[in-house]
């Protein structure tokens, strides 16, 4: 007697962003984690320093977006 496997569909949440926007968000989060770890590693920081790290983490994804030759995030990229 063969047992059939039922596939269970996991519910997905549609946020209304494109795959490219999702990848840019992930890129920002990676930059933000690195910046926050660098600030925390100093062991002498205030809350404002963490806020500055989050803002500074915007720079790498924005630079990629401004660059028209960047194949993933550049303005005018085909993805």
Coordinates of N, CA, C and O in Angstrom, one line a residue:
X1 N 0.8 -1.2 0.0 CA 0.0 0.0 0.0 C 0.9 1.3 0.0 O 1.7 1.4 0.9
X2 N 0.8 2.1 -1.0 CA 1.6 3.3 -1.1 C 1.0 4.4 -0.3 O -0.2 4.6 -0.3
X3 N 1.8 5.1 0.3 CA 1.4 6.3 1.1 C 1.6 7.5 0.3 O 2.8 7.7 -0.2
X4 N 0.6 8.3 0.1 CA 0.8 9.6 -0.7 C 1.2 10.7 0.3 O 0.6 10.8 1.4
X5 N 2.1 11.5 -0.1 CA 2.5 12.6 0.7 C 1.7 13.8 0.3 O 1.6 14.1 -0.9
X6 N 1.2 14.5 1.3 CA 0.4 15.7 1.0 C 1.4 16.9 1.1 O 2.2 17.0 2.1
X7 N 1.4 17.8 0.2 CA 2.2 19.0 0.3 C 1.4 20.0 1.0 O 0.2 20.3 0.7
X8 N 2.0 20.6 1.9 CA 1.4 21.7 2.7 C 2.0 23.0 2.2 O 3.2 23.2 2.2
X9 N 1.1 23.9 1.8 CA 1.5 25.2 1.3 C 1.6 26.1 2.5 O 0.7 26.2 3.3
X10 N 2.8 26.7 2.6 CA 3.0 27.7 3.7 C 2.4 29.0 3.2 O 2.5 29.4 2.1
X11 N 1.7 29.7 4.1 CA 1.1 31.0 3.7 C 2.2 32.0 3.5 O 3.2 32.0 4.2
X12 N 2.1 32.8 2.4 CA 3.1 33.8 2.1 C 2.5 35.2 2.3 O 1.3 35.4 2.1
X13 N 3.3 36.0 2.8 CA 2.8 37.4 3.0 C 3.4 38.2 1.9 O 4.6 38.3 1.6
X14 N 2.5 38.9 1.2 CA 2.9 39.7 0.0 C 3.0 41.2 0.6 O 2.0 41.7 1.0
X15 N 4.2 41.7 0.5 CA 4.4 43.0 1.0 C 4.3 44.1 -0.1 O 4.2 45.3 0.3
X16 N 4.3 43.7 -1.3 CA 4.2 44.7 -2.4 C 5.5 45.2 -2.8 O 5.5 46.3 -3.3
X17 N 6.6 44.5 -2.6 CA 7.9 45.0 -3.1 C 8.4 44.0 -4.2 O 8.1 42.8 -4.1
X18 N 9.2 44.5 -5.1 CA 9.8 43.6 -6.1 C 10.9 42.8 -5.5 O 11.4 43.1 -4.4
X19 N 11.4 41.8 -6.3 CA 12.5 41.0 -5.9 C 13.8 41.9 -5.8 O 14.6 41.8 -4.8
X20 N 13.9 42.9 -6.7 CA 15.1 43.8 -6.6 C 15.0 44.6 -5.3 O 16.1 44.8 -4.7
X21 N 13.9 45.1 -5.0 CA 13.7 45.9 -3.8 C 14.0 45.1 -2.5 O 14.6 45.5 -1.6
X22 N 13.6 43.8 -2.5 CA 13.9 42.9 -1.4 C 15.4 42.7 -1.3 O 15.9 42.7 -0.2
X23 N 16.1 42.5 -2.4 CA 17.5 42.3 -2.4 C 18.2 43.5 -1.9 O 19.2 43.4 -1.2
X24 N 17.7 44.7 -2.2 CA 18.3 45.9 -1.8 C 18.1 46.1 -0.2 O 19.0 46.5 0.5
X25 N 16.9 45.7 0.3 CA 16.7 45.7 1.7 C 17.6 44.8 2.4 O 18.2 45.1 3.5
X26 N 17.8 43.6 1.9 CA 18.7 42.6 2.5 C 20.2 43.2 2.5 O 20.9 43.0 3.5
X27 N 20.5 43.9 1.4 CA 21.8 44.5 1.3 C 22.0 45.5 2.4 O 23.0 45.6 3.1
X28 N 21.0 46.3 2.6 CA 21.0 47.4 3.7 C 21.1 46.7 5.0 O 21.9 47.1 5.9
X29 N 20.4 45.7 5.3 CA 20.4 45.0 6.6 C 21.8 44.4 6.9 O 22.3 44.5 8.0
X30 N 22.4 43.9 5.8 CA 23.8 43.4 6.0 C 24.8 44.5 6.4 O 25.6 44.4 7.3
X31 N 24.6 45.6 5.7 CA 25.4 46.8 6.0 C 25.2 47.3 7.4 O 26.1 47.7 8.2
X32 N 23.9 47.3 7.8 CA 23.5 47.9 9.1 C 24.0 47.0 10.2 O 24.5 47.5 11.2
X33 N 24.0 45.7 10.0 CA 24.5 44.7 11.0 C 26.0 45.0 11.2 O 26.5 45.0 12.3
X34 N 26.7 45.1 10.1 CA 28.1 45.3 10.2 C 28.5 46.7 10.9 O 29.4 46.7 11.7
X35 N 27.7 47.7 10.6 CA 28.0 49.0 11.2 C 27.6 49.0 12.7 O 28.4 49.5 13.5
X36 N 26.5 48.4 13.0 CA 26.2 48.3 14.5 C 27.2 47.5 15.3 O 27.6 47.8 16.4
X37 N 27.6 46.4 14.7 CA 28.6 45.5 15.4 C 29.9 46.4 15.6 O 30.5 46.3 16.7
X38 N 30.3 47.1 14.6 CA 31.5 48.0 14.7 C 31.3 49.0 15.9 O 32.2 49.2 16.7
X39 N 30.1 49.6 16.0 CA 29.9 50.6 17.0 C 29.9 49.9 18.4 O 30.5 50.4 19.4
X40 N 29.2 48.8 18.5 CA 29.1 48.0 19.8 C 30.5 47.5 20.2 O 30.8 47.5 21.4
X41 N 31.3 47.2 19.3 CA 32.6 46.6 19.6 C 33.5 47.7 20.3 O 34.5 47.3 20.9
X42 N 33.2 48.9 20.1 CA 34.0 50.0 20.8 C 33.7 50.0 22.3 O 34.5 50.5 23.1
X43 N 32.6 49.4 22.8 CA 32.2 49.3 24.2 C 32.0 50.6 24.8 O 31.9 50.7 26.0
X44 N 32.0 51.7 24.1 CA 31.8 53.0 24.6 C 30.9 53.8 23.6 O 31.4 54.5 22.8
X45 N 29.6 53.5 23.7 CA 28.7 54.2 22.7 C 27.4 54.6 23.4 O 27.1 54.2 24.5
X46 N 26.7 55.5 22.7 CA 25.4 55.9 23.2 C 24.4 55.5 22.1 O 24.7 55.1 21.0
X47 N 23.2 55.7 22.5 CA 22.1 55.3 21.6 C 22.2 56.1 20.2 O 21.9 55.5 19.2
X48 N 22.6 57.4 20.3 CA 22.7 58.2 19.1 C 23.8 57.6 18.1 O 23.7 57.7 16.9
X49 N 24.8 57.0 18.7 CA 25.8 56.4 17.9 C 25.3 55.2 17.1 O 25.6 55.0 15.9
X50 N 24.4 54.4 17.7 CA 23.7 53.3 17.0 C 22.8 53.8 15.9 O 22.8 53.3 14.8
X51 N 22.1 54.9 16.1 CA 21.3 55.6 15.1 C 22.2 56.0 13.9 O 21.8 55.9 12.8
X52 N 23.3 56.6 14.2 CA 24.2 57.0 13.2 C 24.7 55.9 12.4 O 24.9 56.0 11.1
X53 N 24.9 54.7 13.0 CA 25.4 53.5 12.3 C 24.3 53.1 11.3 O 24.6 52.6 10.2
X54 N 23.1 53.1 11.7 CA 22.0 52.7 10.8 C 21.9 53.6 9.6 O 21.6 53.2 8.5
X55 N 22.1 54.9 9.9 CA 22.0 55.8 8.7 C 23.2 55.6 7.8 O 23.1 55.7 6.6
X56 N 24.4 55.4 8.4 CA 25.6 55.2 7.6 C 25.5 54.0 6.8 O 26.1 53.9 5.7
X57 N 24.8 53.0 7.3 CA 24.6 51.7 6.5 C 23.8 51.9 5.2 O 23.8 51.1 4.4
X58 N 23.1 53.0 5.1 CA 22.4 53.3 3.8 C 23.4 53.6 2.7 O 23.0 53.5 1.5
X59 N 24.6 54.1 3.0 CA 25.5 54.5 2.0 C 25.8 53.4 0.9 O 25.7 53.7 -0.3
X60 N 26.2 52.2 1.3 CA 26.6 51.2 0.3 C 25.4 50.9 -0.7 O 25.6 50.9 -1.9
X61 N 24.2 50.6 -0.2 CA 23.1 50.3 -1.2 C 22.7 51.5 -2.0 O 22.4 51.3 -3.2
X62 N 22.8 52.7 -1.5 CA 22.5 53.9 -2.3 C 23.6 54.1 -3.4 O 23.3 54.4 -4.5
X63 N 24.8 53.9 -3.0 CA 25.9 54.0 -4.0 C 25.7 53.0 -5.1 O 26.0 53.3 -6.3
X64 N 25.3 51.8 -4.8 CA 25.0 50.8 -5.8 C 23.8 51.2 -6.7 O 23.8 51.0 -7.9
X65 N 22.8 51.8 -6.1 CA 21.6 52.2 -6.8 C 22.0 53.4 -7.8 O 21.5 53.4 -8.9
X66 N 22.8 54.3 -7.3 CA 23.2 55.4 -8.2 C 24.1 55.0 -9.3 O 24.0 55.6 -10.4
X67 N 24.8 54.0 -9.2 CA 25.7 53.5 -10.3 C 24.9 52.8 -11.4 O 24.4 51.7 -11.2
X68 N 24.8 53.4 -12.6 CA 24.1 52.8 -13.6 C 24.7 51.5 -14.2 O 24.0 50.7 -14.9
X69 N 26.0 51.3 -13.9 CA 26.7 50.1 -14.4 C 26.5 48.9 -13.4 O 27.0 47.8 -13.8
X70 N 25.9 49.1 -12.3 CA 25.7 48.0 -11.4 C 24.6 47.1 -11.9 O 23.5 47.5 -12.1
X71 N 24.9 45.8 -12.2 CA 23.9 45.0 -12.8 C 22.8 44.6 -11.9 O 21.7 44.2 -12.4
X72 N 22.9 44.6 -10.6 CA 21.9 44.2 -9.7 C 21.0 45.3 -9.3 O 19.7 45.2 -9.3
X73 N 21.5 46.4 -8.8 CA 20.7 47.5 -8.2 C 20.8 48.8 -9.0 O 20.1 49.7 -8.6
X74 N 21.7 48.9 -10.0 CA 21.9 50.2 -10.6 C 20.7 50.7 -11.3 O 19.8 50.0 -11.7
X75 N 20.6 52.0 -11.4 CA 19.5 52.7 -12.0 C 19.4 52.2 -13.5 O 20.4 52.3 -14.2
X76 N 18.3 51.7 -13.9 CA 18.2 51.3 -15.3 C 18.6 49.8 -15.4 O 18.7 49.3 -16.6
X77 N 18.9 49.1 -14.3 CA 19.3 47.7 -14.5 C 18.0 46.9 -14.9 O 16.9 47.3 -14.7
X78 N 18.2 45.8 -15.6 CA 17.1 45.1 -16.2 C 16.5 44.1 -15.2 O 15.5 43.4 -15.6
X79 N 16.9 44.1 -14.0 CA 16.3 43.1 -13.0 C 15.1 43.8 -12.4 O 15.0 44.9 -12.1

